[in-house]
Amino acid sequence: MNIDMIRAAATRLRGHARRTPLLHSPFLDDIAGRRLFVKPECLQHTGSFKYRGARSAISALDAATRARGIIAFSSGNHAQGVALAAAEHGTSAVIIMPSDAPKLKIDNTRTLGAEVVLYDRANEDRDDIGDRLAAERGLTLVKPFDEPQVIAGQGTVGLEIAEQAGEIGYSDGDVLVPCGGGGLTSGVALALEAEAPNMRVRPCEPEGFDDTTRSLAAGTIQSNTKRSGSICDAIITPQPGDITFPIMHRLCGPGLVVSEEDCLRAMADAFNRLKIVIEPGGAVALAAALYHDGQVRGDQVRGDAVTVVASGGNVDAPIFRMALDRFG
């Protein structure tokens, strides 16, 4: 896994993935106490950064393999990215999704042409289901994060941040990234190592599902005891990936952990000040930038300017109404 793979993915994605902007609001600067720039991957195709990795991985397959079809497992954002990328390449996709995934994500995945197979994430093993279906149908698995070509696609977010930050006139400070299995976090970290080495990635997670934060502190992969039960469903994974964790351990600063309440507050602030819609899991980095008290834990965010990735916007209406009702 290296910068050349990310640059090659950027070439394959050119003309397909959107180059999302860096957004800025003086109102958010006031809350954060510094300049704050938001990279709204909620505006990416299918509503999240996951399209980048899915398109990168599927476009890297040889034509014969691709034609046999794709299989993936996802709570929704990777599902939609794979469904669209597969359709764009004229092939089929089977997506294994948890039955408690937001209805919007399940419906969107089906609308994009994929076959959806639902499972109980508390009692069933999605890997076993995926292995069985892949063997029966000759499908190629596109993993949600622990796959080099997926990481390469997600790393294009980091290439864009480095270029856009340079255009604005800054080249250091922390870059806060919502973190599940670490595909986006590790990809951005690799890209910034090459293109903006004074910018440091900070993984951000919700309370109770902070496996990456604990893993970075321990130096070894730690698991979550729970597999579900958070509104931040988009970034709930059992543990960091075998490929992603060593990259994050080498390149990332300490993780940041925020409450679900702060995620809802960040969603409302993003809507009111930037006019964008972010889902709870996609808002954890913004919540960390705006409300995290680093002085208590000794893990303050670094830099006069900070960049935040808003990783996705696929939120069901009741959850979004809850955020606006409480904090709008």
Short mmCIF file of C-alpha atoms in Angstrom, two decimals, residues 4-325:
data_model
loop_
_atom_site.label_atom_id
_atom_site.label_comp_id
_atom_site.label_asym_id
_atom_site.label_seq_id
_atom_site.Cartn_x
_atom_site.Cartn_y
_atom_site.Cartn_z
CA ASP A 4 1.66 5.44 -6.15
CA MET A 5 -1.51 3.36 -5.75
CA ILE A 6 -3.40 6.41 -4.52
CA ARG A 7 -2.18 8.52 -7.43
CA ALA A 8 -3.16 5.75 -9.87
CA ALA A 9 -6.60 5.58 -8.27
CA ALA A 10 -6.94 9.35 -8.68
CA THR A 11 -6.27 8.92 -12.40
CA ARG A 12 -8.94 6.22 -12.70
CA LEU A 13 -11.42 8.33 -10.72
CA ARG A 14 -10.86 11.49 -12.73
CA GLY A 15 -14.10 12.49 -14.43
CA HIS A 16 -16.12 10.14 -12.22
CA ALA A 17 -15.67 11.05 -8.54
CA ARG A 18 -16.46 14.61 -7.53
CA ARG A 19 -13.69 16.88 -6.29
CA THR A 20 -15.51 18.07 -3.19
CA PRO A 21 -14.67 21.58 -1.94
CA LEU A 22 -13.31 22.83 1.37
CA LEU A 23 -16.10 24.77 3.10
CA HIS A 24 -15.59 27.48 5.68
CA SER A 25 -17.81 29.40 8.08
CA PRO A 26 -16.72 32.14 10.50
CA PHE A 27 -19.46 30.95 12.86
CA LEU A 28 -17.81 27.53 13.12
CA ASP A 29 -14.41 29.21 13.51
CA ASP A 30 -15.76 30.95 16.61
CA ILE A 31 -16.87 27.66 18.16
CA ALA A 32 -13.65 25.84 17.27
CA GLY A 33 -11.38 28.72 18.30
CA ARG A 34 -9.39 28.50 15.06
CA ARG A 35 -9.93 28.37 11.32
CA LEU A 36 -12.01 25.33 10.47
CA PHE A 37 -12.35 23.84 6.98
CA VAL A 38 -14.85 21.10 6.18
CA LYS A 39 -14.38 18.60 3.34
CA PRO A 40 -18.02 17.60 2.55
CA GLU A 41 -17.85 14.07 1.20
CA CYS A 42 -21.59 14.02 1.92
CA LEU A 43 -21.73 15.74 -1.51
CA GLN A 44 -19.91 12.85 -3.19
CA HIS A 45 -21.83 10.46 -5.46
CA THR A 46 -24.12 8.21 -3.35
CA GLY A 47 -23.72 10.63 -0.44
CA SER A 48 -20.36 9.51 0.93
CA PHE A 49 -16.64 9.04 0.26
CA LYS A 50 -17.24 5.31 -0.18
CA TYR A 51 -17.89 5.75 -3.90
CA ARG A 52 -14.19 6.60 -4.34
CA GLY A 53 -12.94 3.32 -2.90
CA ALA A 54 -15.61 1.23 -4.60
CA ARG A 55 -14.93 2.74 -8.03
CA SER A 56 -11.17 2.43 -7.48
CA ALA A 57 -11.40 -1.27 -6.62
CA ILE A 58 -13.87 -2.26 -9.33
CA SER A 59 -12.07 -0.29 -12.03
CA ALA A 60 -8.80 -2.05 -11.11
CA LEU A 61 -10.24 -5.53 -11.80
CA ASP A 62 -9.63 -7.25 -15.12
CA ALA A 63 -12.69 -7.30 -17.38
CA ALA A 64 -13.39 -11.04 -17.04
CA THR A 65 -13.32 -10.97 -13.25
CA ARG A 66 -15.46 -7.84 -13.14
CA ALA A 67 -18.06 -9.37 -15.47
CA ARG A 68 -18.73 -12.26 -13.06
CA GLY A 69 -20.09 -9.80 -10.50
CA ILE A 70 -19.20 -8.11 -7.23
CA ILE A 71 -20.09 -8.87 -3.62
CA ALA A 72 -19.66 -6.53 -0.65
CA PHE A 73 -20.81 -6.12 2.94
CA SER A 74 -21.77 -2.77 4.36
CA SER A 75 -24.10 -0.89 6.70
CA GLY A 76 -25.00 1.29 3.75
CA ASN A 77 -22.45 3.75 2.42
CA HIS A 78 -20.01 1.21 0.96
CA ALA A 79 -23.09 -0.66 -0.27
CA GLN A 80 -24.28 2.30 -2.30
CA GLY A 81 -20.79 3.08 -3.60
CA VAL A 82 -20.31 -0.49 -4.80
CA ALA A 83 -23.81 -0.64 -6.29
CA LEU A 84 -23.23 2.51 -8.36
CA ALA A 85 -19.68 1.63 -9.39
CA ALA A 86 -20.75 -1.86 -10.44
CA ALA A 87 -23.65 -0.47 -12.47
CA GLU A 88 -21.31 2.02 -14.16
CA HIS A 89 -19.09 -0.90 -15.20
CA GLY A 90 -22.02 -2.96 -16.47
CA THR A 91 -21.77 -5.70 -13.85
CA SER A 92 -23.93 -6.99 -11.00
CA ALA A 93 -23.54 -6.44 -7.26
CA VAL A 94 -24.73 -8.40 -4.21
CA ILE A 95 -24.60 -6.41 -0.96
CA ILE A 96 -24.81 -8.00 2.49
CA MET A 97 -26.32 -5.39 4.84
CA PRO A 98 -27.25 -5.46 8.55
CA SER A 99 -31.00 -5.56 9.05
CA ASP A 100 -30.79 -2.53 11.38
CA ALA A 101 -29.12 -0.32 8.76
CA PRO A 102 -31.01 2.92 8.03
CA LYS A 103 -33.93 2.27 5.69
CA LEU A 104 -32.71 5.05 3.39
CA LYS A 105 -29.43 3.21 2.80
CA ILE A 106 -31.12 -0.13 2.15
CA ASP A 107 -33.62 1.43 -0.25
CA ASN A 108 -30.95 3.43 -2.08
CA THR A 109 -28.76 0.36 -2.54
CA ARG A 110 -31.62 -1.53 -4.14
CA THR A 111 -32.56 1.45 -6.31
CA LEU A 112 -28.98 1.55 -7.62
CA GLY A 113 -29.49 -1.98 -8.92
CA ALA A 114 -27.86 -4.18 -6.30
CA GLU A 115 -29.30 -7.33 -4.74
CA VAL A 116 -29.50 -6.77 -0.96
CA VAL A 117 -29.08 -9.66 1.50
CA LEU A 118 -29.97 -8.66 5.08
CA TYR A 119 -28.42 -10.24 8.20
CA ASP A 120 -28.53 -9.85 12.00
CA ARG A 121 -25.21 -8.24 12.89
CA ALA A 122 -25.53 -9.23 16.57
CA ASN A 123 -25.97 -12.95 15.86
CA GLU A 124 -24.72 -13.67 12.33
CA ASP A 125 -21.27 -13.41 10.76
CA ARG A 126 -21.28 -11.33 7.59
CA ASP A 127 -17.94 -12.79 6.51
CA ASP A 128 -19.37 -16.31 6.55
CA ILE A 129 -22.38 -15.18 4.51
CA GLY A 130 -20.14 -13.37 2.04
CA ASP A 131 -17.75 -16.31 1.66
CA ARG A 132 -20.64 -18.68 0.93
CA LEU A 133 -22.31 -16.46 -1.66
CA ALA A 134 -19.01 -15.59 -3.34
CA ALA A 135 -18.13 -19.28 -3.70
CA GLU A 136 -21.60 -20.24 -4.95
CA ARG A 137 -21.81 -17.49 -7.58
CA GLY A 138 -18.18 -16.81 -8.50
CA LEU A 139 -18.34 -13.23 -7.21
CA THR A 140 -15.39 -10.99 -6.32
CA LEU A 141 -15.42 -9.49 -2.84
CA VAL A 142 -14.78 -5.76 -2.52
CA LYS A 143 -14.08 -5.23 1.17
CA PRO A 144 -15.28 -2.01 2.83
CA PHE A 145 -11.89 -0.93 4.20
CA ASP A 146 -9.19 -3.61 4.48
CA GLU A 147 -8.46 -3.75 0.75
CA PRO A 148 -5.55 -1.91 -0.92
CA GLN A 149 -7.48 -0.60 -3.93
CA VAL A 150 -10.30 0.61 -1.68
CA ILE A 151 -7.79 2.40 0.57
CA ALA A 152 -6.21 3.90 -2.55
CA GLY A 153 -9.54 5.32 -3.65
CA GLN A 154 -10.26 6.78 -0.22
CA GLY A 155 -6.75 8.26 -0.19
CA THR A 156 -7.77 10.57 -3.04
CA VAL A 157 -9.59 12.60 -0.38
CA GLY A 158 -6.18 13.29 1.14
CA LEU A 159 -4.68 14.31 -2.20
CA GLU A 160 -7.46 16.85 -2.62
CA ILE A 161 -7.08 18.17 0.94
CA ALA A 162 -3.34 18.73 0.41
CA GLU A 163 -3.96 20.58 -2.86
CA GLN A 164 -6.86 22.65 -1.54
CA ALA A 165 -5.08 23.55 1.70
CA GLY A 166 -2.13 24.74 -0.37
CA GLU A 167 -4.45 26.92 -2.42
CA ILE A 168 -5.82 28.48 0.78
CA GLY A 169 -2.32 28.99 2.13
CA TYR A 170 -1.75 26.53 4.96
CA SER A 171 0.19 23.29 5.14
CA ASP A 172 0.16 22.14 8.76
CA GLY A 173 -2.31 21.30 11.52
CA ASP A 174 -4.52 18.32 12.22
CA VAL A 175 -6.92 16.67 9.79
CA LEU A 176 -9.83 15.03 11.62
CA VAL A 177 -11.34 11.97 9.94
CA PRO A 178 -14.33 9.80 10.93
CA CYS A 179 -12.96 6.30 11.47
CA GLY A 180 -14.59 2.89 11.27
CA GLY A 181 -12.28 0.20 9.94
CA GLY A 182 -9.72 2.79 8.90
CA GLY A 183 -9.84 2.77 5.09
CA LEU A 184 -10.46 6.50 4.78
CA THR A 185 -8.21 7.37 7.72
CA SER A 186 -5.24 5.34 6.50
CA GLY A 187 -5.67 6.45 2.89
CA VAL A 188 -5.77 10.13 3.82
CA ALA A 189 -2.77 9.66 6.12
CA LEU A 190 -0.71 8.07 3.32
CA ALA A 191 -1.65 10.84 0.90
CA LEU A 192 -0.77 13.60 3.36
CA GLU A 193 2.53 11.92 4.25
CA ALA A 194 3.55 12.39 0.63
CA GLU A 195 1.87 15.70 -0.25
CA ALA A 196 1.54 17.64 3.04
CA PRO A 197 3.75 15.98 5.67
CA ASN A 198 3.07 18.65 8.32
CA MET A 199 -0.63 17.80 8.34
CA ARG A 200 -1.43 15.03 10.81
CA VAL A 201 -4.49 12.77 10.67
CA ARG A 202 -6.58 12.21 13.82
CA PRO A 203 -9.10 9.33 13.78
CA CYS A 204 -12.47 10.25 15.31
CA GLU A 205 -14.99 7.79 16.79
CA PRO A 206 -18.19 7.69 18.88
CA GLU A 207 -18.17 6.71 22.53
CA GLY A 208 -18.53 2.98 23.08
CA PHE A 209 -17.09 2.16 19.65
CA ASP A 210 -13.58 3.58 20.00
CA ASP A 211 -11.58 0.54 18.88
CA THR A 212 -9.12 2.56 16.78
CA THR A 213 -8.45 5.07 19.56
CA ARG A 214 -7.77 2.25 22.02
CA SER A 215 -5.72 0.34 19.46
CA LEU A 216 -3.48 3.34 18.78
CA ALA A 217 -2.96 3.84 22.52
CA ALA A 218 -2.16 0.17 23.10
CA GLY A 219 -0.08 -0.36 19.97
CA THR A 220 -2.08 -3.50 19.11
CA ILE A 221 -5.48 -4.07 17.55
CA GLN A 222 -8.32 -3.82 20.08
CA SER A 223 -11.93 -4.88 19.45
CA ASN A 224 -15.29 -3.40 20.36
CA THR A 225 -17.35 -5.49 22.73
CA LYS A 226 -20.57 -4.31 21.03
CA ARG A 227 -21.39 -4.67 17.34
CA SER A 228 -24.44 -2.40 17.17
CA GLY A 229 -26.44 0.13 19.15
CA SER A 230 -25.14 3.49 17.92
CA ILE A 231 -26.71 6.14 15.70
CA CYS A 232 -23.22 6.38 14.14
CA ASP A 233 -23.88 3.16 12.21
CA ALA A 234 -21.72 4.19 9.25
CA ILE A 235 -18.49 3.80 11.24
CA ILE A 236 -19.30 0.89 13.54
CA THR A 237 -16.86 -1.96 12.88
CA PRO A 238 -15.56 -4.74 15.16
CA GLN A 239 -11.94 -3.52 15.01
CA PRO A 240 -9.39 -1.79 12.77
CA GLY A 241 -8.22 -3.67 9.69
CA ASP A 242 -5.04 -5.72 9.45
CA ILE A 243 -3.89 -3.49 6.58
CA THR A 244 -5.22 -0.18 7.88
CA PHE A 245 -4.04 -0.37 11.48
CA PRO A 246 -0.26 -0.46 10.84
CA ILE A 247 -0.64 2.59 8.58
CA MET A 248 -2.63 4.47 11.20
CA HIS A 249 -0.24 3.43 13.97
CA ARG A 250 2.70 4.80 11.99
CA LEU A 251 1.15 8.03 10.74
CA CYS A 252 -1.81 9.13 12.88
CA GLY A 253 -2.01 11.11 16.08
CA PRO A 254 -4.14 9.96 19.04
CA GLY A 255 -7.77 9.19 18.38
CA LEU A 256 -10.58 11.50 19.46
CA VAL A 257 -13.81 10.17 20.98
CA VAL A 258 -17.08 12.11 21.03
CA SER A 259 -20.59 11.55 22.33
CA GLU A 260 -23.63 10.86 20.17
CA GLU A 261 -25.12 14.07 21.56
CA ASP A 262 -22.20 16.07 20.17
CA CYS A 263 -22.61 14.33 16.81
CA LEU A 264 -26.22 15.49 16.68
CA ARG A 265 -25.14 19.00 17.64
CA ALA A 266 -22.51 19.00 14.89
CA MET A 267 -25.14 17.88 12.37
CA ALA A 268 -27.28 20.86 13.31
CA ASP A 269 -24.34 23.28 13.14
CA ALA A 270 -23.33 21.94 9.72
CA PHE A 271 -26.87 22.42 8.42
CA ASN A 272 -27.31 25.89 9.88
CA ARG A 273 -23.86 27.28 9.02
CA LEU A 274 -22.81 25.34 5.90
CA LYS A 275 -26.19 24.18 4.58
CA ILE A 276 -25.05 20.57 4.27
CA VAL A 277 -26.63 17.38 5.62
CA ILE A 278 -24.32 15.01 7.54
CA GLU A 279 -25.22 11.67 9.10
CA PRO A 280 -24.16 10.99 12.71
CA GLY A 281 -21.15 8.83 11.82
CA GLY A 282 -20.07 11.40 9.24
CA ALA A 283 -20.25 14.15 11.86
CA VAL A 284 -17.89 12.70 14.48
CA ALA A 285 -14.86 14.61 13.19
CA LEU A 286 -16.74 17.90 13.11
CA ALA A 287 -17.99 17.21 16.63
CA ALA A 288 -14.42 16.59 17.77
CA ALA A 289 -13.21 19.84 16.19
CA LEU A 290 -16.00 21.90 17.71
CA TYR A 291 -16.59 20.43 21.16
CA HIS A 292 -13.81 18.03 22.20
CA ASP A 293 -12.07 19.05 25.44
CA GLY A 294 -8.51 17.94 24.78
CA GLN A 295 -7.15 19.50 27.94
CA VAL A 296 -8.73 16.77 30.02
CA ARG A 297 -6.99 13.99 28.07
CA GLY A 298 -3.86 15.70 26.82
CA ASP A 299 -4.83 15.18 23.19
CA GLN A 300 -5.53 18.69 21.98
CA VAL A 301 -6.13 19.30 18.31
CA ARG A 302 -3.02 20.86 16.76
CA GLY A 303 -2.73 23.86 14.45
CA ASP A 304 -4.11 27.33 13.84
CA ALA A 305 -6.27 25.75 11.15
CA VAL A 306 -7.92 22.34 11.24
CA THR A 307 -9.52 20.36 8.44
CA VAL A 308 -12.49 18.08 9.05
CA VAL A 309 -13.84 15.38 6.74
CA ALA A 310 -17.64 15.15 6.77
CA SER A 311 -17.65 11.61 5.44
CA GLY A 312 -21.30 10.97 4.63
CA GLY A 313 -24.81 12.37 4.56
CA ASN A 314 -27.09 9.34 4.27
CA VAL A 315 -29.25 9.96 7.32
CA ASP A 316 -32.84 8.89 7.87
CA ALA A 317 -35.26 11.79 8.34
CA PRO A 318 -36.18 10.98 12.00
CA ILE A 319 -32.53 11.16 13.10
CA PHE A 320 -31.97 14.41 11.22
CA ARG A 321 -35.13 15.90 12.74
CA MET A 322 -33.85 14.87 16.17
CA ALA A 323 -30.62 16.81 15.58
CA LEU A 324 -32.46 19.93 14.44
CA ASP A 325 -35.09 19.70 17.20
#
